[in-house]
Amino acid sequence: MEISGIISAIVIGIVIGVLGRLVVPGRQRIGILLTILVGIVAALIGSALANAFGVADTNGVDWIEWLIQIGLAALGVAALDRSRAHR
């Protein structure tokens, strides 16, 4: 992977992480770095799932891929928040 690919993955991860965090109701007790990390992981897994389902490359904006990524980020943020609440 080239440096431009890594930078774009980080930028997309930030956006996906923030959008995923906005989807989860209430206050989350995780930091911004964990949110970004969750967003990066959700973006990568979401892209792989969209590829597997054949919806990754469409004409125009790939809305289904974005929804998968945001949903995964929301699940990740909620799971981390829940694990932090029990400590």
PDB file of N, CA and C in Angstrom:
ATOM      1  N   MET A   1       0.843  -1.170   0.000  1.00  0.00           N
ATOM      2  CA  MET A   1       0.000   0.000   0.000  1.00  0.00           C
ATOM      3  C   MET A   1       0.895   1.242   0.000  1.00  0.00           C
ATOM      4  N   GLU A   2       0.557   2.182  -0.839  1.00  0.00           N
ATOM      5  CA  GLU A   2       1.322   3.418  -0.937  1.00  0.00           C
ATOM      6  C   GLU A   2       0.932   4.389   0.167  1.00  0.00           C
ATOM      7  N   ILE A   3       1.746   5.413   0.353  1.00  0.00           N
ATOM      8  CA  ILE A   3       1.492   6.401   1.396  1.00  0.00           C
ATOM      9  C   ILE A   3       0.175   7.132   1.155  1.00  0.00           C
ATOM     10  N   SER A   4      -0.168   7.374  -0.108  1.00  0.00           N
ATOM     11  CA  SER A   4      -1.441   8.047  -0.398  1.00  0.00           C
ATOM     12  C   SER A   4      -2.621   7.167  -0.007  1.00  0.00           C
ATOM     13  N   GLY A   5      -2.480   5.853  -0.152  1.00  0.00           N
ATOM     14  CA  GLY A   5      -3.534   4.924   0.267  1.00  0.00           C
ATOM     15  C   GLY A   5      -3.703   4.904   1.769  1.00  0.00           C
ATOM     16  N   ILE A   6      -2.593   4.986   2.485  1.00  0.00           N
ATOM     17  CA  ILE A   6      -2.643   5.004   3.954  1.00  0.00           C
ATOM     18  C   ILE A   6      -3.283   6.295   4.440  1.00  0.00           C
ATOM     19  N   ILE A   7      -2.889   7.416   3.835  1.00  0.00           N
ATOM     20  CA  ILE A   7      -3.463   8.711   4.229  1.00  0.00           C
ATOM     21  C   ILE A   7      -4.951   8.755   3.928  1.00  0.00           C
ATOM     22  N   SER A   8      -5.356   8.256   2.768  1.00  0.00           N
ATOM     23  CA  SER A   8      -6.785   8.262   2.441  1.00  0.00           C
ATOM     24  C   SER A   8      -7.555   7.328   3.364  1.00  0.00           C
ATOM     25  N   ALA A   9      -6.964   6.197   3.777  1.00  0.00           N
ATOM     26  CA  ALA A   9      -7.630   5.296   4.723  1.00  0.00           C
ATOM     27  C   ALA A   9      -7.828   5.986   6.066  1.00  0.00           C
ATOM     28  N   ILE A  10      -6.857   6.768   6.493  1.00  0.00           N
ATOM     29  CA  ILE A  10      -6.980   7.502   7.759  1.00  0.00           C
ATOM     30  C   ILE A  10      -8.068   8.562   7.665  1.00  0.00           C
ATOM     31  N   VAL A  11      -8.081   9.309   6.567  1.00  0.00           N
ATOM     32  CA  VAL A  11      -9.087  10.357   6.393  1.00  0.00           C
ATOM     33  C   VAL A  11     -10.483   9.753   6.324  1.00  0.00           C
ATOM     34  N   ILE A  12     -10.653   8.707   5.545  1.00  0.00           N
ATOM     35  CA  ILE A  12     -11.949   8.040   5.447  1.00  0.00           C
ATOM     36  C   ILE A  12     -12.330   7.441   6.801  1.00  0.00           C
ATOM     37  N   GLY A  13     -11.344   6.892   7.509  1.00  0.00           N
ATOM     38  CA  GLY A  13     -11.597   6.336   8.841  1.00  0.00           C
ATOM     39  C   GLY A  13     -12.082   7.387   9.814  1.00  0.00           C
ATOM     40  N   ILE A  14     -11.524   8.585   9.739  1.00  0.00           N
ATOM     41  CA  ILE A  14     -11.979   9.672  10.609  1.00  0.00           C
ATOM     42  C   ILE A  14     -13.442   9.991  10.326  1.00  0.00           C
ATOM     43  N   VAL A  15     -13.774  10.131   9.054  1.00  0.00           N
ATOM     44  CA  VAL A  15     -15.151  10.455   8.673  1.00  0.00           C
ATOM     45  C   VAL A  15     -16.103   9.336   9.098  1.00  0.00           C
ATOM     46  N   ILE A  16     -15.747   8.092   8.801  1.00  0.00           N
ATOM     47  CA  ILE A  16     -16.600   6.955   9.140  1.00  0.00           C
ATOM     48  C   ILE A  16     -16.744   6.836  10.658  1.00  0.00           C
ATOM     49  N   GLY A  17     -15.647   7.016  11.392  1.00  0.00           N
ATOM     50  CA  GLY A  17     -15.699   6.935  12.853  1.00  0.00           C
ATOM     51  C   GLY A  17     -16.603   7.994  13.460  1.00  0.00           C
ATOM     52  N   VAL A  18     -16.481   9.220  12.974  1.00  0.00           N
ATOM     53  CA  VAL A  18     -17.324  10.304  13.495  1.00  0.00           C
ATOM     54  C   VAL A  18     -18.787  10.062  13.153  1.00  0.00           C
ATOM     55  N   LEU A  19     -19.065   9.643  11.927  1.00  0.00           N
ATOM     56  CA  LEU A  19     -20.454   9.357  11.550  1.00  0.00           C
ATOM     57  C   LEU A  19     -21.015   8.187  12.350  1.00  0.00           C
ATOM     58  N   GLY A  20     -20.195   7.167  12.568  1.00  0.00           N
ATOM     59  CA  GLY A  20     -20.632   6.037  13.390  1.00  0.00           C
ATOM     60  C   GLY A  20     -20.913   6.462  14.813  1.00  0.00           C
ATOM     61  N   ARG A  21     -20.099   7.360  15.334  1.00  0.00           N
ATOM     62  CA  ARG A  21     -20.300   7.864  16.699  1.00  0.00           C
ATOM     63  C   ARG A  21     -21.581   8.694  16.789  1.00  0.00           C
ATOM     64  N   LEU A  22     -21.901   9.443  15.742  1.00  0.00           N
ATOM     65  CA  LEU A  22     -23.127  10.238  15.733  1.00  0.00           C
ATOM     66  C   LEU A  22     -24.377   9.373  15.698  1.00  0.00           C
ATOM     67  N   VAL A  23     -24.275   8.178  15.123  1.00  0.00           N
ATOM     68  CA  VAL A  23     -25.416   7.279  15.022  1.00  0.00           C
ATOM     69  C   VAL A  23     -25.779   6.694  16.389  1.00  0.00           C
ATOM     70  N   VAL A  24     -24.772   6.471  17.226  1.00  0.00           N
ATOM     71  CA  VAL A  24     -24.994   5.869  18.542  1.00  0.00           C
ATOM     72  C   VAL A  24     -25.573   6.932  19.466  1.00  0.00           C
ATOM     73  N   PRO A  25     -26.754   6.665  20.069  1.00  0.00           N
ATOM     74  CA  PRO A  25     -27.368   7.675  20.941  1.00  0.00           C
ATOM     75  C   PRO A  25     -26.619   7.820  22.264  1.00  0.00           C
ATOM     76  N   GLY A  26     -26.711   8.990  22.847  1.00  0.00           N
ATOM     77  CA  GLY A  26     -26.109   9.239  24.151  1.00  0.00           C
ATOM     78  C   GLY A  26     -24.650   9.626  24.059  1.00  0.00           C
ATOM     79  N   ARG A  27     -24.044   9.725  25.239  1.00  0.00           N
ATOM     80  CA  ARG A  27     -22.631  10.110  25.332  1.00  0.00           C
ATOM     81  C   ARG A  27     -21.771   8.860  25.335  1.00  0.00           C
ATOM     82  N   GLN A  28     -20.717   8.861  24.538  1.00  0.00           N
ATOM     83  CA  GLN A  28     -19.790   7.742  24.498  1.00  0.00           C
ATOM     84  C   GLN A  28     -18.552   8.073  25.314  1.00  0.00           C
ATOM     85  N   ARG A  29     -18.063   7.092  26.059  1.00  0.00           N
ATOM     86  CA  ARG A  29     -16.901   7.290  26.917  1.00  0.00           C
ATOM     87  C   ARG A  29     -15.630   6.756  26.271  1.00  0.00           C
ATOM     88  N   ILE A  30     -15.475   7.012  24.986  1.00  0.00           N
ATOM     89  CA  ILE A  30     -14.233   6.631  24.306  1.00  0.00           C
ATOM     90  C   ILE A  30     -13.630   7.886  23.689  1.00  0.00           C
ATOM     91  N   GLY A  31     -12.336   7.893  23.574  1.00  0.00           N
ATOM     92  CA  GLY A  31     -11.632   9.052  23.049  1.00  0.00           C
ATOM     93  C   GLY A  31     -11.681   9.142  21.536  1.00  0.00           C
ATOM     94  N   ILE A  32     -11.150  10.232  21.034  1.00  0.00           N
ATOM     95  CA  ILE A  32     -11.147  10.482  19.597  1.00  0.00           C
ATOM     96  C   ILE A  32     -10.222   9.515  18.868  1.00  0.00           C
ATOM     97  N   LEU A  33      -9.113   9.126  19.499  1.00  0.00           N
ATOM     98  CA  LEU A  33      -8.203   8.182  18.840  1.00  0.00           C
ATOM     99  C   LEU A  33      -8.854   6.811  18.663  1.00  0.00           C
ATOM    100  N   LEU A  34      -9.596   6.350  19.673  1.00  0.00           N
ATOM    101  CA  LEU A  34     -10.319   5.082  19.520  1.00  0.00           C
ATOM    102  C   LEU A  34     -11.419   5.199  18.469  1.00  0.00           C
ATOM    103  N   THR A  35     -12.062   6.357  18.423  1.00  0.00           N
ATOM    104  CA  THR A  35     -13.089   6.583  17.405  1.00  0.00           C
ATOM    105  C   THR A  35     -12.487   6.497  16.005  1.00  0.00           C
ATOM    106  N   ILE A  36     -11.323   7.114  15.818  1.00  0.00           N
ATOM    107  CA  ILE A  36     -10.647   7.066  14.522  1.00  0.00           C
ATOM    108  C   ILE A  36     -10.223   5.645  14.197  1.00  0.00           C
ATOM    109  N   LEU A  37      -9.679   4.942  15.173  1.00  0.00           N
ATOM    110  CA  LEU A  37      -9.266   3.552  14.954  1.00  0.00           C
ATOM    111  C   LEU A  37     -10.453   2.676  14.568  1.00  0.00           C
ATOM    112  N   VAL A  38     -11.566   2.836  15.277  1.00  0.00           N
ATOM    113  CA  VAL A  38     -12.783   2.089  14.944  1.00  0.00           C
ATOM    114  C   VAL A  38     -13.234   2.447  13.528  1.00  0.00           C
ATOM    115  N   GLY A  39     -13.157   3.720  13.170  1.00  0.00           N
ATOM    116  CA  GLY A  39     -13.550   4.147  11.831  1.00  0.00           C
ATOM    117  C   GLY A  39     -12.681   3.546  10.740  1.00  0.00           C
ATOM    118  N   ILE A  40     -11.375   3.481  10.974  1.00  0.00           N
ATOM    119  CA  ILE A  40     -10.464   2.888   9.985  1.00  0.00           C
ATOM    120  C   ILE A  40     -10.762   1.409   9.812  1.00  0.00           C
ATOM    121  N   VAL A  41     -10.923   0.705  10.924  1.00  0.00           N
ATOM    122  CA  VAL A  41     -11.224  -0.732  10.848  1.00  0.00           C
ATOM    123  C   VAL A  41     -12.576  -0.958  10.176  1.00  0.00           C
ATOM    124  N   ALA A  42     -13.578  -0.145  10.539  1.00  0.00           N
ATOM    125  CA  ALA A  42     -14.905  -0.277   9.931  1.00  0.00           C
ATOM    126  C   ALA A  42     -14.862   0.024   8.436  1.00  0.00           C
ATOM    127  N   ALA A  43     -14.060   1.005   8.035  1.00  0.00           N
ATOM    128  CA  ALA A  43     -13.946   1.334   6.605  1.00  0.00           C
ATOM    129  C   ALA A  43     -13.325   0.178   5.832  1.00  0.00           C
ATOM    130  N   LEU A  44     -12.283  -0.428   6.394  1.00  0.00           N
ATOM    131  CA  LEU A  44     -11.627  -1.550   5.704  1.00  0.00           C
ATOM    132  C   LEU A  44     -12.542  -2.776   5.630  1.00  0.00           C
ATOM    133  N   ILE A  45     -13.160  -3.126   6.761  1.00  0.00           N
ATOM    134  CA  ILE A  45     -14.052  -4.300   6.772  1.00  0.00           C
ATOM    135  C   ILE A  45     -15.287  -4.029   5.922  1.00  0.00           C
ATOM    136  N   GLY A  46     -15.820  -2.813   6.002  1.00  0.00           N
ATOM    137  CA  GLY A  46     -16.991  -2.460   5.203  1.00  0.00           C
ATOM    138  C   GLY A  46     -16.713  -2.518   3.712  1.00  0.00           C
ATOM    139  N   SER A  47     -15.532  -2.089   3.304  1.00  0.00           N
ATOM    140  CA  SER A  47     -15.159  -2.180   1.888  1.00  0.00           C
ATOM    141  C   SER A  47     -15.049  -3.628   1.439  1.00  0.00           C
ATOM    142  N   ALA A  48     -14.476  -4.464   2.300  1.00  0.00           N
ATOM    143  CA  ALA A  48     -14.354  -5.887   1.967  1.00  0.00           C
ATOM    144  C   ALA A  48     -15.734  -6.535   1.858  1.00  0.00           C
ATOM    145  N   LEU A  49     -16.632  -6.204   2.782  1.00  0.00           N
ATOM    146  CA  LEU A  49     -17.997  -6.755   2.722  1.00  0.00           C
ATOM    147  C   LEU A  49     -18.735  -6.259   1.481  1.00  0.00           C
ATOM    148  N   ALA A  50     -18.595  -4.977   1.165  1.00  0.00           N
ATOM    149  CA  ALA A  50     -19.252  -4.438  -0.028  1.00  0.00           C
ATOM    150  C   ALA A  50     -18.719  -5.113  -1.286  1.00  0.00           C
ATOM    151  N   ASN A  51     -17.412  -5.380  -1.321  1.00  0.00           N
ATOM    152  CA  ASN A  51     -16.828  -6.119  -2.443  1.00  0.00           C
ATOM    153  C   ASN A  51     -17.405  -7.522  -2.528  1.00  0.00           C
ATOM    154  N   ALA A  52     -17.535  -8.179  -1.376  1.00  0.00           N
ATOM    155  CA  ALA A  52     -18.058  -9.553  -1.341  1.00  0.00           C
ATOM    156  C   ALA A  52     -19.503  -9.606  -1.832  1.00  0.00           C
ATOM    157  N   PHE A  53     -20.282  -8.562  -1.509  1.00  0.00           N
ATOM    158  CA  PHE A  53     -21.680  -8.531  -1.940  1.00  0.00           C
ATOM    159  C   PHE A  53     -21.864  -7.938  -3.326  1.00  0.00           C
ATOM    160  N   GLY A  54     -20.784  -7.427  -3.912  1.00  0.00           N
ATOM    161  CA  GLY A  54     -20.846  -6.885  -5.262  1.00  0.00           C
ATOM    162  C   GLY A  54     -21.444  -5.495  -5.353  1.00  0.00           C
ATOM    163  N   VAL A  55     -21.402  -4.721  -4.249  1.00  0.00           N
ATOM    164  CA  VAL A  55     -21.977  -3.379  -4.275  1.00  0.00           C
ATOM    165  C   VAL A  55     -20.916  -2.300  -4.070  1.00  0.00           C
ATOM    166  N   ALA A  56     -19.651  -2.668  -4.190  1.00  0.00           N
ATOM    167  CA  ALA A  56     -18.571  -1.710  -3.922  1.00  0.00           C
ATOM    168  C   ALA A  56     -18.388  -0.718  -5.062  1.00  0.00           C
ATOM    169  N   ASP A  57     -18.519  -1.161  -6.290  1.00  0.00           N
ATOM    170  CA  ASP A  57     -18.288  -0.286  -7.438  1.00  0.00           C
ATOM    171  C   ASP A  57     -19.586  -0.071  -8.197  1.00  0.00           C
ATOM    172  N   THR A  58     -20.183   1.094  -7.965  1.00  0.00           N
ATOM    173  CA  THR A  58     -21.408   1.460  -8.663  1.00  0.00           C
ATOM    174  C   THR A  58     -21.186   2.779  -9.381  1.00  0.00           C
ATOM    175  N   ASN A  59     -22.121   3.150 -10.210  1.00  0.00           N
ATOM    176  CA  ASN A  59     -22.043   4.454 -10.871  1.00  0.00           C
ATOM    177  C   ASN A  59     -22.425   5.521  -9.855  1.00  0.00           C
ATOM    178  N   GLY A  60     -21.557   6.472  -9.647  1.00  0.00           N
ATOM    179  CA  GLY A  60     -21.846   7.538  -8.683  1.00  0.00           C
ATOM    180  C   GLY A  60     -21.334   7.187  -7.298  1.00  0.00           C
ATOM    181  N   VAL A  61     -22.037   7.687  -6.298  1.00  0.00           N
ATOM    182  CA  VAL A  61     -21.642   7.479  -4.905  1.00  0.00           C
ATOM    183  C   VAL A  61     -22.035   6.069  -4.473  1.00  0.00           C
ATOM    184  N   ASP A  62     -21.151   5.416  -3.756  1.00  0.00           N
ATOM    185  CA  ASP A  62     -21.408   4.057  -3.282  1.00  0.00           C
ATOM    186  C   ASP A  62     -22.124   4.114  -1.932  1.00  0.00           C
ATOM    187  N   TRP A  63     -23.425   4.432  -1.969  1.00  0.00           N
ATOM    188  CA  TRP A  63     -24.190   4.628  -0.744  1.00  0.00           C
ATOM    189  C   TRP A  63     -24.267   3.374   0.105  1.00  0.00           C
ATOM    190  N   ILE A  64     -24.429   2.231  -0.516  1.00  0.00           N
ATOM    191  CA  ILE A  64     -24.546   0.988   0.250  1.00  0.00           C
ATOM    192  C   ILE A  64     -23.244   0.704   0.985  1.00  0.00           C
ATOM    193  N   GLU A  65     -22.116   0.918   0.339  1.00  0.00           N
ATOM    194  CA  GLU A  65     -20.825   0.718   0.995  1.00  0.00           C
ATOM    195  C   GLU A  65     -20.666   1.665   2.180  1.00  0.00           C
ATOM    196  N   TRP A  66     -21.049   2.922   2.006  1.00  0.00           N
ATOM    197  CA  TRP A  66     -20.978   3.886   3.102  1.00  0.00           C
ATOM    198  C   TRP A  66     -21.860   3.458   4.273  1.00  0.00           C
ATOM    199  N   LEU A  67     -23.077   2.990   3.965  1.00  0.00           N
ATOM    200  CA  LEU A  67     -23.982   2.558   5.031  1.00  0.00           C
ATOM    201  C   LEU A  67     -23.417   1.362   5.791  1.00  0.00           C
ATOM    202  N   ILE A  68     -22.808   0.436   5.091  1.00  0.00           N
ATOM    203  CA  ILE A  68     -22.176  -0.719   5.743  1.00  0.00           C
ATOM    204  C   ILE A  68     -21.050  -0.241   6.654  1.00  0.00           C
ATOM    205  N   GLN A  69     -20.218   0.651   6.155  1.00  0.00           N
ATOM    206  CA  GLN A  69     -19.090   1.154   6.944  1.00  0.00           C
ATOM    207  C   GLN A  69     -19.563   1.924   8.177  1.00  0.00           C
ATOM    208  N   ILE A  70     -20.556   2.774   8.007  1.00  0.00           N
ATOM    209  CA  ILE A  70     -21.062   3.556   9.135  1.00  0.00           C
ATOM    210  C   ILE A  70     -21.728   2.639  10.158  1.00  0.00           C
ATOM    211  N   GLY A  71     -22.469   1.645   9.686  1.00  0.00           N
ATOM    212  CA  GLY A  71     -23.092   0.687  10.599  1.00  0.00           C
ATOM    213  C   GLY A  71     -22.057  -0.074  11.404  1.00  0.00           C
ATOM    214  N   LEU A  72     -20.988  -0.503  10.747  1.00  0.00           N
ATOM    215  CA  LEU A  72     -19.922  -1.208  11.459  1.00  0.00           C
ATOM    216  C   LEU A  72     -19.224  -0.289  12.463  1.00  0.00           C
ATOM    217  N   ALA A  73     -19.027   0.966  12.088  1.00  0.00           N
ATOM    218  CA  ALA A  73     -18.409   1.922  13.009  1.00  0.00           C
ATOM    219  C   ALA A  73     -19.310   2.161  14.222  1.00  0.00           C
ATOM    220  N   ALA A  74     -20.610   2.265  13.992  1.00  0.00           N
ATOM    221  CA  ALA A  74     -21.544   2.453  15.107  1.00  0.00           C
ATOM    222  C   ALA A  74     -21.512   1.251  16.043  1.00  0.00           C
ATOM    223  N   LEU A  75     -21.467   0.052  15.479  1.00  0.00           N
ATOM    224  CA  LEU A  75     -21.360  -1.157  16.316  1.00  0.00           C
ATOM    225  C   LEU A  75     -20.064  -1.158  17.109  1.00  0.00           C
ATOM    226  N   GLY A  76     -18.978  -0.772  16.476  1.00  0.00           N
ATOM    227  CA  GLY A  76     -17.685  -0.727  17.151  1.00  0.00           C
ATOM    228  C   GLY A  76     -17.645   0.294  18.272  1.00  0.00           C
ATOM    229  N   VAL A  77     -18.193   1.478  18.010  1.00  0.00           N
ATOM    230  CA  VAL A  77     -18.229   2.529  19.031  1.00  0.00           C
ATOM    231  C   VAL A  77     -19.101   2.089  20.201  1.00  0.00           C
ATOM    232  N   ALA A  78     -20.259   1.523  19.913  1.00  0.00           N
ATOM    233  CA  ALA A  78     -21.158   1.065  20.979  1.00  0.00           C
ATOM    234  C   ALA A  78     -20.510  -0.051  21.797  1.00  0.00           C
ATOM    235  N   ALA A  79     -19.827  -0.978  21.129  1.00  0.00           N
ATOM    236  CA  ALA A  79     -19.171  -2.084  21.845  1.00  0.00           C
ATOM    237  C   ALA A  79     -18.054  -1.569  22.748  1.00  0.00           C
ATOM    238  N   LEU A  80     -17.237  -0.650  22.239  1.00  0.00           N
ATOM    239  CA  LEU A  80     -16.173  -0.089  23.066  1.00  0.00           C
ATOM    240  C   LEU A  80     -16.728   0.726  24.226  1.00  0.00           C
ATOM    241  N   ASP A  81     -17.780   1.482  23.962  1.00  0.00           N
ATOM    242  CA  ASP A  81     -18.401   2.271  25.022  1.00  0.00           C
ATOM    243  C   ASP A  81     -18.961   1.356  26.107  1.00  0.00           C
ATOM    244  N   ARG A  82     -19.582   0.296  25.693  1.00  0.00           N
ATOM    245  CA  ARG A  82     -20.148  -0.662  26.654  1.00  0.00           C
ATOM    246  C   ARG A  82     -19.058  -1.339  27.472  1.00  0.00           C
ATOM    247  N   SER A  83     -17.947  -1.678  26.832  1.00  0.00           N
ATOM    248  CA  SER A  83     -16.859  -2.317  27.567  1.00  0.00           C
ATOM    249  C   SER A  83     -16.215  -1.341  28.545  1.00  0.00           C
ATOM    250  N   ARG A  84     -16.193  -0.061  28.214  1.00  0.00           N
ATOM    251  CA  ARG A  84     -15.648   0.964  29.108  1.00  0.00           C
ATOM    252  C   ARG A  84     -16.567   1.221  30.294  1.00  0.00           C
ATOM    253  N   ALA A  85     -17.874   1.059  30.093  1.00  0.00           N
ATOM    254  CA  ALA A  85     -18.845   1.342  31.151  1.00  0.00           C
ATOM    255  C   ALA A  85     -18.740   0.327  32.293  1.00  0.00           C
ATOM    256  N   HIS A  86     -18.295  -0.880  32.003  1.00  0.00           N
ATOM    257  CA  HIS A  86     -18.213  -1.936  33.021  1.00  0.00           C
ATOM    258  C   HIS A  86     -16.952  -1.840  33.855  1.00  0.00           C
ATOM    259  N   ARG A  87     -16.048  -0.951  33.539  1.00  0.00           N
ATOM    260  CA  ARG A  87     -14.800  -0.834  34.292  1.00  0.00           C
ATOM    261  C   ARG A  87     -14.937   0.101  35.448  1.00  0.00           C
TER     262      ARG A  87
END
